[in-house]
PDB file of C-alpha atoms in Angstrom:
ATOM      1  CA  UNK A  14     -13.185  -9.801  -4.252  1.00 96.00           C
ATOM      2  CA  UNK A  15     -10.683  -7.657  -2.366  1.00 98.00           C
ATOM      3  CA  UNK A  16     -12.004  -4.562  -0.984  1.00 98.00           C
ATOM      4  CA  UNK A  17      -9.215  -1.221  -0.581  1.00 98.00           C
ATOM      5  CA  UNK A  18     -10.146   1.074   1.290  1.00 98.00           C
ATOM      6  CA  UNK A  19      -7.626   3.898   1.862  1.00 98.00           C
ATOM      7  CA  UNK A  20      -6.265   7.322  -0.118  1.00 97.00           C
ATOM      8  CA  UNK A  21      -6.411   8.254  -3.759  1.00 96.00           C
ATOM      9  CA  UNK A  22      -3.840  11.384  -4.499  1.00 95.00           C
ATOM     10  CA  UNK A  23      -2.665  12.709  -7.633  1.00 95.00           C
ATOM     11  CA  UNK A  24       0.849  12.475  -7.075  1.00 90.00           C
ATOM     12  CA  UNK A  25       3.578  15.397  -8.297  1.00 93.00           C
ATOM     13  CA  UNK A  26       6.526  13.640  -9.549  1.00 90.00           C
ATOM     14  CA  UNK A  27       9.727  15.549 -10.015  1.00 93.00           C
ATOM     15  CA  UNK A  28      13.311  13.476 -11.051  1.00 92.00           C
ATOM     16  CA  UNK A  29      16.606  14.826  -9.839  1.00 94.00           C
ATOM     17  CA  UNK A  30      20.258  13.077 -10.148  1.00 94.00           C
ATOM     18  CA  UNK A  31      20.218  14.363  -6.416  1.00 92.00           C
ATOM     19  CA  UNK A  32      17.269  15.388  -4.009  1.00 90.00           C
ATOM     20  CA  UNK A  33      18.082  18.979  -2.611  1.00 92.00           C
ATOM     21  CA  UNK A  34      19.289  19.707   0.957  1.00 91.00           C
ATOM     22  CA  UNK A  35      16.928  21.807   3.248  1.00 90.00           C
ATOM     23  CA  UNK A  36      17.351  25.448   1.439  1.00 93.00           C
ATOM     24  CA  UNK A  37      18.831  23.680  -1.706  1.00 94.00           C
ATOM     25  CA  UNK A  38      17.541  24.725  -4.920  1.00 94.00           C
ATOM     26  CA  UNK A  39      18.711  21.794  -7.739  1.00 93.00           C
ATOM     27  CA  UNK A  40      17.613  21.046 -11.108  1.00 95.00           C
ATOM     28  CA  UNK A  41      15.515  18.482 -12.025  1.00 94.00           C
ATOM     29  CA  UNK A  42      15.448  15.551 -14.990  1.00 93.00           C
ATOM     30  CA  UNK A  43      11.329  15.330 -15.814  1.00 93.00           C
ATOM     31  CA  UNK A  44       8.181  15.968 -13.950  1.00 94.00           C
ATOM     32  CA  UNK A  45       5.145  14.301 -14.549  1.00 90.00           C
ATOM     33  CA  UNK A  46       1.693  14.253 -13.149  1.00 91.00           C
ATOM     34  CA  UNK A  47       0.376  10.650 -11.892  1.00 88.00           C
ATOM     35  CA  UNK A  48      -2.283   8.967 -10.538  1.00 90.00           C
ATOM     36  CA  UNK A  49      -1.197   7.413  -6.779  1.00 89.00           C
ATOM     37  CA  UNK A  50      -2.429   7.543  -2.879  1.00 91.00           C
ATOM     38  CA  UNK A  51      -1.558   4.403  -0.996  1.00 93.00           C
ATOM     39  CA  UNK A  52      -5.073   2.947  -1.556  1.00 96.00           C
ATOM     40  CA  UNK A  53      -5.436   3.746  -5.315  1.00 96.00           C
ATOM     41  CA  UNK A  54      -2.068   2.051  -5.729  1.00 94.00           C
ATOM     42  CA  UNK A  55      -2.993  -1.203  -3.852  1.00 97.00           C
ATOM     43  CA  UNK A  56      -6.297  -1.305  -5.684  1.00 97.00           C
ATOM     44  CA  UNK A  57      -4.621  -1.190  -9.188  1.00 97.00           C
ATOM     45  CA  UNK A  58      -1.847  -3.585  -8.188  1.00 97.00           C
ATOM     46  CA  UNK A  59      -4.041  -5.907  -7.147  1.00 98.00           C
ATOM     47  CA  UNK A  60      -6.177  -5.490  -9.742  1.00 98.00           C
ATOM     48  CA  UNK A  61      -3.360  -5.927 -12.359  1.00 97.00           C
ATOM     49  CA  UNK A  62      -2.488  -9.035 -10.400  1.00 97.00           C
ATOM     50  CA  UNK A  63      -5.901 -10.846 -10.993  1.00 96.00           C
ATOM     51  CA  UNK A  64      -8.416 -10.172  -8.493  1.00 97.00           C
ATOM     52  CA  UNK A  65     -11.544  -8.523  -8.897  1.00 98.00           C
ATOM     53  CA  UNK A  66     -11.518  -5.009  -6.469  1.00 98.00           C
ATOM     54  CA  UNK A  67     -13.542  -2.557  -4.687  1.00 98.00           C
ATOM     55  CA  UNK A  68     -12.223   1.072  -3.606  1.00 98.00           C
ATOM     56  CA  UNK A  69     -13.483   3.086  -1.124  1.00 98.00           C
ATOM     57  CA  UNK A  70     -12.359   6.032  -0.050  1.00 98.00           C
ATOM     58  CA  UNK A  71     -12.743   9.986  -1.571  1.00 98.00           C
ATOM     59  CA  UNK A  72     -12.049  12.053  -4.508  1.00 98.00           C
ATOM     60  CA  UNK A  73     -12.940  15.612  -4.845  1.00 98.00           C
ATOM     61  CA  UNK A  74     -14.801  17.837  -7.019  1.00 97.00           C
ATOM     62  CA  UNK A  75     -11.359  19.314  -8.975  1.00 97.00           C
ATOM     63  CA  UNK A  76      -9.569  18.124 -12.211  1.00 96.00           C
ATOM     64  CA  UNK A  77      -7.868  15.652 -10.228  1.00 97.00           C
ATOM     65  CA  UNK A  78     -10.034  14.050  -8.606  1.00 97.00           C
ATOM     66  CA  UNK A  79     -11.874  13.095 -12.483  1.00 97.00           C
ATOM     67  CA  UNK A  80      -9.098  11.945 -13.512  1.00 96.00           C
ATOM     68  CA  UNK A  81      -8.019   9.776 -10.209  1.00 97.00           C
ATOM     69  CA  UNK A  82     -11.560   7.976 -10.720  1.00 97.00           C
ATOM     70  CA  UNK A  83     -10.992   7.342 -14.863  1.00 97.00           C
ATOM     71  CA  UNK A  84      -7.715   5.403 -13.548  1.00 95.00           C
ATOM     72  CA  UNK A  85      -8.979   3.010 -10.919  1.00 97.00           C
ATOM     73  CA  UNK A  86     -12.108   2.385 -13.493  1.00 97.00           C
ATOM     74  CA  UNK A  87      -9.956   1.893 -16.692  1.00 95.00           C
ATOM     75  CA  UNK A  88      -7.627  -0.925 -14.141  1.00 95.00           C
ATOM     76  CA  UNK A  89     -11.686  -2.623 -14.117  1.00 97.00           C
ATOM     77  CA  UNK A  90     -11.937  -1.599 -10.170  1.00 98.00           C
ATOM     78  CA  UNK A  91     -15.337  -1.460  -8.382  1.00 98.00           C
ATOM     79  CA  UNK A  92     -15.856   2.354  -7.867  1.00 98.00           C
ATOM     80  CA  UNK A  93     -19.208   2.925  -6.954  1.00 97.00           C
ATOM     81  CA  UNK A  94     -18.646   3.681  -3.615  1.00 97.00           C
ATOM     82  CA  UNK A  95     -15.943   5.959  -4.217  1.00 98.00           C
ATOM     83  CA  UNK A  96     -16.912   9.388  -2.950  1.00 97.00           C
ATOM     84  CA  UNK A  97     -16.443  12.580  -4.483  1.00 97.00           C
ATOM     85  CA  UNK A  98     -16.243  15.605  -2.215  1.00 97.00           C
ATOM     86  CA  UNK A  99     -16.845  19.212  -2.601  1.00 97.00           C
ATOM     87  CA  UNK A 100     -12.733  20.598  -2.616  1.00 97.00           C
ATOM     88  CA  UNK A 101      -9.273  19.125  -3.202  1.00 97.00           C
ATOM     89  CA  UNK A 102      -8.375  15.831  -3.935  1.00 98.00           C
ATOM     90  CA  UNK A 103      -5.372  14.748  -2.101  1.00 97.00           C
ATOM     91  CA  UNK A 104      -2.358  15.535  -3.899  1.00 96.00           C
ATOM     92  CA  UNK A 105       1.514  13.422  -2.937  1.00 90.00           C
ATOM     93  CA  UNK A 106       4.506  15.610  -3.809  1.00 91.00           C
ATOM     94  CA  UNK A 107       7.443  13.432  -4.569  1.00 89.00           C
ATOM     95  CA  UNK A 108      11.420  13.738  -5.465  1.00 92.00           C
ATOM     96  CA  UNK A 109      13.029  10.282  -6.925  1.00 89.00           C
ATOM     97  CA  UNK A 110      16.455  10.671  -7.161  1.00 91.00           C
ATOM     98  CA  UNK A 111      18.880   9.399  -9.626  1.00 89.00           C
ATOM     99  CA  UNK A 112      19.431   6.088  -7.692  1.00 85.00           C
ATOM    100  CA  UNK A 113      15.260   5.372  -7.399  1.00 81.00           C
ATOM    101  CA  UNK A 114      14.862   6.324  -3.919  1.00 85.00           C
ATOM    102  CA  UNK A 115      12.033   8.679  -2.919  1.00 83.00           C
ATOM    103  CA  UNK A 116      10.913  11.398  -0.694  1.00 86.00           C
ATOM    104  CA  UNK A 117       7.064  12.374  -0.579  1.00 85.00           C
ATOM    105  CA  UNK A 118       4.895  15.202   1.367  1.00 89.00           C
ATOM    106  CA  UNK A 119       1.671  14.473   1.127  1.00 86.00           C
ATOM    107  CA  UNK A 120      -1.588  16.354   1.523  1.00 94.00           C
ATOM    108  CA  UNK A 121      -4.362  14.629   2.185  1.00 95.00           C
ATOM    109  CA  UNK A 122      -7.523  16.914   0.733  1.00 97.00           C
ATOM    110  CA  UNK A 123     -10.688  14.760   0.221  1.00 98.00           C
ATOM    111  CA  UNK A 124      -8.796  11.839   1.935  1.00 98.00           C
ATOM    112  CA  UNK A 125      -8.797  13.569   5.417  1.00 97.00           C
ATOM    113  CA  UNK A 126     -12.738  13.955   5.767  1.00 97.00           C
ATOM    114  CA  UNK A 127     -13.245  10.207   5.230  1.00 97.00           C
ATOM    115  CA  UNK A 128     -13.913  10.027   8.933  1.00 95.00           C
ATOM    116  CA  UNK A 129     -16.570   7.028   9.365  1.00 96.00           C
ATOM    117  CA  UNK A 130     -18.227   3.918   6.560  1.00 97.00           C
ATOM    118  CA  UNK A 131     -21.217   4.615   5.241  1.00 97.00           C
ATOM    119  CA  UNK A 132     -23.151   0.983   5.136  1.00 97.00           C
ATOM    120  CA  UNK A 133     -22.818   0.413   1.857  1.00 98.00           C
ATOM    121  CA  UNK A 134     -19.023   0.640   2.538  1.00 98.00           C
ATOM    122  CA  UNK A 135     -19.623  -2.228   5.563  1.00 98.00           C
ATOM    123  CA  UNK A 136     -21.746  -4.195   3.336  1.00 98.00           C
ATOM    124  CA  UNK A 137     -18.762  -4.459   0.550  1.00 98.00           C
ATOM    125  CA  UNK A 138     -16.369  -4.958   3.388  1.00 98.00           C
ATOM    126  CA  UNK A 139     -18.285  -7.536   4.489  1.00 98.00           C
ATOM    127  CA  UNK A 140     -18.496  -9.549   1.152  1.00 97.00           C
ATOM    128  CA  UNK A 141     -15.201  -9.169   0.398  1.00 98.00           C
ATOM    129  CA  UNK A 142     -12.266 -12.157   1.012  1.00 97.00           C
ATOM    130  CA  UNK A 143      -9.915  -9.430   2.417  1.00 98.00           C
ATOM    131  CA  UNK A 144      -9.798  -5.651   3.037  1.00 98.00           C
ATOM    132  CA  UNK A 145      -6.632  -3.302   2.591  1.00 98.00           C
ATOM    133  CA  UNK A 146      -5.823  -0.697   4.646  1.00 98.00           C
ATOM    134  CA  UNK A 147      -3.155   1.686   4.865  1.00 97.00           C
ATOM    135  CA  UNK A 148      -2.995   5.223   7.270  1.00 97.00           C
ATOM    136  CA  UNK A 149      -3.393   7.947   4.806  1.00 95.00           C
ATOM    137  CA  UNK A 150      -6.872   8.344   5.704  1.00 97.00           C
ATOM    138  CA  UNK A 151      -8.663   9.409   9.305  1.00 97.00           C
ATOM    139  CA  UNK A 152      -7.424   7.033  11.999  1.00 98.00           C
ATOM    140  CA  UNK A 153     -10.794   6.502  13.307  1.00 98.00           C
ATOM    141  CA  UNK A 154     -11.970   5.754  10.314  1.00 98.00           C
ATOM    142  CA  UNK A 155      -9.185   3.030   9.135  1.00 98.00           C
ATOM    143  CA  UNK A 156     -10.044   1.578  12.861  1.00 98.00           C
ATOM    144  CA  UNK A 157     -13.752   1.631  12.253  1.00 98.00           C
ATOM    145  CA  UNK A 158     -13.236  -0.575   8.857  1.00 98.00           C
ATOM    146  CA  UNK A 159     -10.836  -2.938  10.283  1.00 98.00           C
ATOM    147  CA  UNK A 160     -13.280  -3.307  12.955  1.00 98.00           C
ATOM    148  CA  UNK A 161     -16.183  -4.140  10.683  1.00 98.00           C
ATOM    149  CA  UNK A 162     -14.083  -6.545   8.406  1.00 98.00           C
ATOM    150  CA  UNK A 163     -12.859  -8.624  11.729  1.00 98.00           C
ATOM    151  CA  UNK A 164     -16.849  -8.767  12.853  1.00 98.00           C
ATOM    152  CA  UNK A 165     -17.825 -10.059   9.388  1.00 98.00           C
ATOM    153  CA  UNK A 166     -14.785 -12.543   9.554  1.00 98.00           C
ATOM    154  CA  UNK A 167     -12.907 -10.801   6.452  1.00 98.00           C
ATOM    155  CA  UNK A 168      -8.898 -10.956   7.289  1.00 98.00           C
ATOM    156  CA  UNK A 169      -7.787  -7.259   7.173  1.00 98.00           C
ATOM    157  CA  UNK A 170      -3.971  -6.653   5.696  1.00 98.00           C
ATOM    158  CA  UNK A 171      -2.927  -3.280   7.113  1.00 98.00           C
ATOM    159  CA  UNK A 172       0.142  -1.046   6.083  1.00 98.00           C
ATOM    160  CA  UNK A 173       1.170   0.800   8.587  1.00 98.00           C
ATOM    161  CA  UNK A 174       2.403   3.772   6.656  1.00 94.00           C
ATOM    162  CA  UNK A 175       2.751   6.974   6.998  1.00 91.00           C
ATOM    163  CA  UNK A 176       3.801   5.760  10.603  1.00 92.00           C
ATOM    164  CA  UNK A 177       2.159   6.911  13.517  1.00 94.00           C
ATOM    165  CA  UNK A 178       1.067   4.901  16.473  1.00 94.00           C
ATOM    166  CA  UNK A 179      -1.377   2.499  16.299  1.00 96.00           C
ATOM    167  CA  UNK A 180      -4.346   2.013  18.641  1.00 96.00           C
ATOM    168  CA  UNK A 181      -5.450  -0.839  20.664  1.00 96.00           C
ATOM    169  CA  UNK A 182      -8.603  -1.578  18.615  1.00 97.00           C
ATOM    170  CA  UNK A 183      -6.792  -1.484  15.299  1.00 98.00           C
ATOM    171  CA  UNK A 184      -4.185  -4.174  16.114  1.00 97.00           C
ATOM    172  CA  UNK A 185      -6.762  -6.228  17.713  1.00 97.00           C
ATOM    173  CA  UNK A 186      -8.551  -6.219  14.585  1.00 98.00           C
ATOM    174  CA  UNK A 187      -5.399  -6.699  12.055  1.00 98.00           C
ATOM    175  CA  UNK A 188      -4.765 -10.230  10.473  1.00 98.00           C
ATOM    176  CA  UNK A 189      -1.629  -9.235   8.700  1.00 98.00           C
ATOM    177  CA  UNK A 190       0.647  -6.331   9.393  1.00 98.00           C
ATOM    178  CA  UNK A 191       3.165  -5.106   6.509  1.00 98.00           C
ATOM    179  CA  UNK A 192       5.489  -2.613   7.627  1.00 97.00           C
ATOM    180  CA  UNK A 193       8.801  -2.086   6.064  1.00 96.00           C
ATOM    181  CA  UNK A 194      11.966  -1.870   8.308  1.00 95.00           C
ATOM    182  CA  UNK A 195      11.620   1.423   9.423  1.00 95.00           C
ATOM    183  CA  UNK A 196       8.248   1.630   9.951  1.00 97.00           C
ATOM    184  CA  UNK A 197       8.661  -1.839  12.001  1.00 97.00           C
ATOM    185  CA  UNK A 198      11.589   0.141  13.953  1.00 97.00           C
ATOM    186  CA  UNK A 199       9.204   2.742  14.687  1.00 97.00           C
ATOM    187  CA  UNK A 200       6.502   0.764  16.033  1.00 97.00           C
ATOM    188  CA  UNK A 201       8.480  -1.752  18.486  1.00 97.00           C
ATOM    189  CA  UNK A 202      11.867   0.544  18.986  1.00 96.00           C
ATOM    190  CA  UNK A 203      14.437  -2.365  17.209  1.00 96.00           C
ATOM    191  CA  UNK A 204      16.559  -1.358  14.342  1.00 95.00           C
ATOM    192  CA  UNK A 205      16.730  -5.043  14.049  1.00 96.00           C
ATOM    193  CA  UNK A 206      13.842  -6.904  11.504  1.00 96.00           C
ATOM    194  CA  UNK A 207      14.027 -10.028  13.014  1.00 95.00           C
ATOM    195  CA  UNK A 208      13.166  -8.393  16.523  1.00 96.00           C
ATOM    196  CA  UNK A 209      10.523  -6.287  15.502  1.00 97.00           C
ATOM    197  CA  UNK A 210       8.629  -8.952  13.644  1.00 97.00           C
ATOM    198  CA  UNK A 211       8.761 -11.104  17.050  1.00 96.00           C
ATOM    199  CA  UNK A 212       7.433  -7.707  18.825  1.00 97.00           C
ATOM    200  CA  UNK A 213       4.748  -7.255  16.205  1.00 97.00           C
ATOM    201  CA  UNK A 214       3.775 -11.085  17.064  1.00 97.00           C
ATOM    202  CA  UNK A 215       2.490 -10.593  20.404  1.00 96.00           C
ATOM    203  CA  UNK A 216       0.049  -7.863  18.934  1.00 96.00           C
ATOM    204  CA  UNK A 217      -1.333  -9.347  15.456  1.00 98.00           C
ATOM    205  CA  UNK A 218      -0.706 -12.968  14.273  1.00 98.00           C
ATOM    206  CA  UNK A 219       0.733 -12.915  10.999  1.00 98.00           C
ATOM    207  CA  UNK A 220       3.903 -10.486   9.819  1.00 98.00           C
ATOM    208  CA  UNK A 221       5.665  -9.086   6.780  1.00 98.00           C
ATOM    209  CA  UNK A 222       8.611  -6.701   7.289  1.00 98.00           C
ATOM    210  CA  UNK A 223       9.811  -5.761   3.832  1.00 96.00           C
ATOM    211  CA  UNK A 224      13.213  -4.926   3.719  1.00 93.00           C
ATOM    212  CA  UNK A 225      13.644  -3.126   0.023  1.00 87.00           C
ATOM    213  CA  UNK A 226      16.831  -4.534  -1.684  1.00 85.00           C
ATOM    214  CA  UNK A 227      17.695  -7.109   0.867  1.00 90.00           C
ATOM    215  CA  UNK A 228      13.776  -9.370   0.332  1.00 91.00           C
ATOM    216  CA  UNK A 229      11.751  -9.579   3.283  1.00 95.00           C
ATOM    217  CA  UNK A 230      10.729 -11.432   6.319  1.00 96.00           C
ATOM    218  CA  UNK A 231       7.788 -13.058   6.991  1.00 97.00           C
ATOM    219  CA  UNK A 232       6.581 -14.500  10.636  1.00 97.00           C
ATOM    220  CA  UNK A 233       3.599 -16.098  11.821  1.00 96.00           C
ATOM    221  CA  UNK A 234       2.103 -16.772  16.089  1.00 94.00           C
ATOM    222  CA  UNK A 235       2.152 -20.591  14.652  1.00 91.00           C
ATOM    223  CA  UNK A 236       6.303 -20.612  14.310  1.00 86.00           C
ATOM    224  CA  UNK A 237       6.803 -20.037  10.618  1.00 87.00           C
ATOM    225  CA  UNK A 238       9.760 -17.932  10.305  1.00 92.00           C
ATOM    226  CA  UNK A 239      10.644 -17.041   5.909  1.00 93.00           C
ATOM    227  CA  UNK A 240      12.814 -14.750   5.124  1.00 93.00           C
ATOM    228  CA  UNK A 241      12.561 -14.516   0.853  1.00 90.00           C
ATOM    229  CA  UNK A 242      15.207 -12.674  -1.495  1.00 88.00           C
ATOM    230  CA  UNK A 243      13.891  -9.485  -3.175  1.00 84.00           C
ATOM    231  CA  UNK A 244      14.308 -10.054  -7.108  1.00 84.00           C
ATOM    232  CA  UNK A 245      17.872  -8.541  -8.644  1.00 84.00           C
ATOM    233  CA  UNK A 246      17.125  -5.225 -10.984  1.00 84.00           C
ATOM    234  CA  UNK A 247      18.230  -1.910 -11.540  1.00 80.00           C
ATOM    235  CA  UNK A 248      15.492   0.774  -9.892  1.00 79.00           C
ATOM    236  CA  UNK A 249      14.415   3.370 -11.579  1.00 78.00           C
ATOM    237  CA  UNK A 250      11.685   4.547  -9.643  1.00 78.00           C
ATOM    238  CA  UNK A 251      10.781   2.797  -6.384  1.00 77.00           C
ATOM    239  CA  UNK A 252       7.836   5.272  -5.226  1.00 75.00           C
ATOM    240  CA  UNK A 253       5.119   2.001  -5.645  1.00 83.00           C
ATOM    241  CA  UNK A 254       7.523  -1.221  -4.700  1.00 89.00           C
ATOM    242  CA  UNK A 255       5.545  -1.488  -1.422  1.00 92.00           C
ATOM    243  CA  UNK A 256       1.991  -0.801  -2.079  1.00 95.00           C
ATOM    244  CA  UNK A 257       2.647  -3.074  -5.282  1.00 95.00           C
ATOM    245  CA  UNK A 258       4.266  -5.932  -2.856  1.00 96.00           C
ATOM    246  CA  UNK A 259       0.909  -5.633  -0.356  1.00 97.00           C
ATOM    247  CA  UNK A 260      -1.289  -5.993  -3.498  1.00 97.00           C
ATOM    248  CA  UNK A 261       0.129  -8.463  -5.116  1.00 97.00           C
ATOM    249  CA  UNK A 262       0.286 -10.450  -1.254  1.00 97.00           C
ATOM    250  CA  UNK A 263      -3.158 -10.127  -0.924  1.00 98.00           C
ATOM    251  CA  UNK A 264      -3.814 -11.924  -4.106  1.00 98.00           C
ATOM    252  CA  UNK A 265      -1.843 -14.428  -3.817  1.00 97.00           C
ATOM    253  CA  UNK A 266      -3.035 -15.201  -0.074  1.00 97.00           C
ATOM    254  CA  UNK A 267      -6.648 -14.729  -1.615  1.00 96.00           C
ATOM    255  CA  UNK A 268      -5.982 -17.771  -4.676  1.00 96.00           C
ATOM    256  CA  UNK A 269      -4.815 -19.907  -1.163  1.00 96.00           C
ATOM    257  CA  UNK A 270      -1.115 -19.873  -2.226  1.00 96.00           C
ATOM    258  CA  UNK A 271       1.165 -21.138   0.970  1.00 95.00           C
ATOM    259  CA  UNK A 272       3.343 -18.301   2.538  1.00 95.00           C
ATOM    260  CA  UNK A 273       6.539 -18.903   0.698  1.00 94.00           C
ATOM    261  CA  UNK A 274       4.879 -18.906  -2.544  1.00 95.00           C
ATOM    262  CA  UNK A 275       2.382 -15.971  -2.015  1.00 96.00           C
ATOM    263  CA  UNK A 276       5.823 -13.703  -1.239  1.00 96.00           C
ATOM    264  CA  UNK A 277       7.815 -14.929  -3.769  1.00 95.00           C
ATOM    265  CA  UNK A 278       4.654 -13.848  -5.889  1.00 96.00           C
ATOM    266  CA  UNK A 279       4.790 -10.513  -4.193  1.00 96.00           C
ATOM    267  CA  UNK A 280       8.109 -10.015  -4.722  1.00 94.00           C
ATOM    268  CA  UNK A 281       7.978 -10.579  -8.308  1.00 94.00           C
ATOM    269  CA  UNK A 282       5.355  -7.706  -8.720  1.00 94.00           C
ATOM    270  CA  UNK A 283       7.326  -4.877  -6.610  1.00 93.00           C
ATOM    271  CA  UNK A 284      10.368  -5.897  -8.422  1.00 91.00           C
ATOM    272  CA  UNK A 285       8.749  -5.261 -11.829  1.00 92.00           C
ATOM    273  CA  UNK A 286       7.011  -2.602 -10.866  1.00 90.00           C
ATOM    274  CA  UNK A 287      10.599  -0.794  -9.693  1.00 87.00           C
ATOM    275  CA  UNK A 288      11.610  -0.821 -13.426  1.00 84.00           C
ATOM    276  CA  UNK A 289       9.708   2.133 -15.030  1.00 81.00           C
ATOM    277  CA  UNK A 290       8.512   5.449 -13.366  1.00 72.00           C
ATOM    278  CA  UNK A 291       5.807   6.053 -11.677  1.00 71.00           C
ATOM    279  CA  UNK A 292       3.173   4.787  -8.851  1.00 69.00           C
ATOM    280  CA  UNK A 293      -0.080   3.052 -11.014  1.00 76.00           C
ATOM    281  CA  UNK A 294       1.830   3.307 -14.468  1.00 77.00           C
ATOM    282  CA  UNK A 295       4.145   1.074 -12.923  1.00 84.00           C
ATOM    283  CA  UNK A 296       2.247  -2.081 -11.638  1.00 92.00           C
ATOM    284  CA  UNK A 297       2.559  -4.796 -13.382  1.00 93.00           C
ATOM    285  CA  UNK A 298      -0.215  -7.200 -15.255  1.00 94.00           C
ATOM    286  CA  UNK A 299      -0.900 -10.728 -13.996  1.00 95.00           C
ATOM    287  CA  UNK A 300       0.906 -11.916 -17.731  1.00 94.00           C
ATOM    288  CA  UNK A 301       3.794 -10.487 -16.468  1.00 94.00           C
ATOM    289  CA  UNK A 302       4.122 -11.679 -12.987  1.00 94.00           C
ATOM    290  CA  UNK A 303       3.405 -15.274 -13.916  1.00 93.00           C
ATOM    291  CA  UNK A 304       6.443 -15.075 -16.878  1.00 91.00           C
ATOM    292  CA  UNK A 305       8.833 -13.809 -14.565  1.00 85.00           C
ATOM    293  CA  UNK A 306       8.337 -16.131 -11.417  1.00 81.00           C
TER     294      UNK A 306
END
């Protein structure tokens, strides 16, 4: 089982052929209203990709926050620890413009008072053959689970995203660190990939820096050095490439497949999920990943 725990947002989707300038009013193609948050998203892809899944994290008492839980239990997640809040469940304004890319404001509701695990949430962590974590919840409370995974010997995959700096006792704690290029740039202070992974190195042993269109490198403290091709197609909507990548990664790291294969695996899975619109309507099922490798 892989444990998640991180945001759940209802995420605001608007489509433009081009995302407005600061005081820019344009016109926009669709809108539609869909479940996402960076932990709900890893959850499902993972889910979709074959492993069984716990979430943790918080909903609130609104419309949203109902239908955000229906989601993660119709994708056959482990929700029982999910909390639900008195308020607002986090919401994630987006744009995607006409080429795919995206621009997102997020606000964080129920997700921000996630501030410590409750032990039941240690007790899944514990049982669990990895834990996700991402940074749209509490800092000290992302910390706190990492830190409970590493003493139960559970290897924790962090995304480091929305970037911020990371403390001491959150690194020390991280197995493998995902960032993509810029959030690798902001962390070490090199525009270049290759450097940043060997930065990242000397603070957490294993490294993926995903670099969108152009693959992604991958770099271990025991020499390995991969750098794999991301998968040819035509975007449509890349809002869940990355959070699909990490949960399809942890998958294929948790079936024991060898680097190479477990990002070629990855890479499958974001590049399918690019193809249609959306964050969880996107993901693709296990079926599909295995036809297209």
């Amino acid at each position: 089982m892989i444990s998640v725990f991180g945001s759940a947002n209802m995420d605001l989707v608007a489509y433009v052929d081009q995302a407005p300038k600061l005081g820019e009013t344009v016109t926009g193609r669709a809108f539609h209203t869909i479940p996402g948050g960076k932990g709900a998203n890893q959850a499902i892809a993972a889910a979709r990709a074959g492993a069984e899944v716990a979430f943790l994290g918080a909903v609130g008492d609104d419309g949203f926050g109902i239908a955000l839980r229906a989601v993660l239990v119709e994708a056959g997640i482990e929700v029982s620890l999910l909390r639900q809040l008195p308020g607002a469940s986090g919401i994630a304004h987006i744009v995607v413009d006409g080429g795919g890319a995206n621009s997102i404001i997020v606000v964080p509701g129920a997700n921000g008072e996630v501030k410590s695990l409750t032990p039941a949430d240690e007790a899944m962590i514990a049982a669990s053959q990895a834990l996700l974590l991402q940074l749209e919840l509490p800092m000290e409370a992302v910390t706190e689970a990492a830190l409970a995974a590493r003493a139960a010997g559970v290897p924790v995959i962090l995304t480091p995203a929305p970037s911020q700096p990371l403390p001491d006792a959150l690194l020390d704690a991280v197995t493998l660190l995902v960032p993509n290029e810029h959030e690798a740039a902001d962390l070490t202070g090199s525009t270049d990939p290759a450097q940043a992974l060997d930065l990242l190195l000397d603070r957490v042993p294993e490294v993926v820096v995903t670099l969108g269109s152009k693959g992604a490198l991958y770099g271990s403290r025991t020499g390995d050095r991969l750098r794999v091709a991301a998968i040819p197609v035509q975007a449509v909507d890349t809002t869940a490439a990355g959070d699909t990548f990490v949960g399809a990664l942890a998958v294929a790291r948790a079936e024991g497949l060898v680097p190479a294969e477990a990002l070629r695996f990855a890479s499958v899975a974001a590049a399918l999920s690019v193809q249609k619109a959306g964050a969880s309507t996107s993901m693709p099922h296990r079926a599909e990943i295995d036809a297209a490798r």
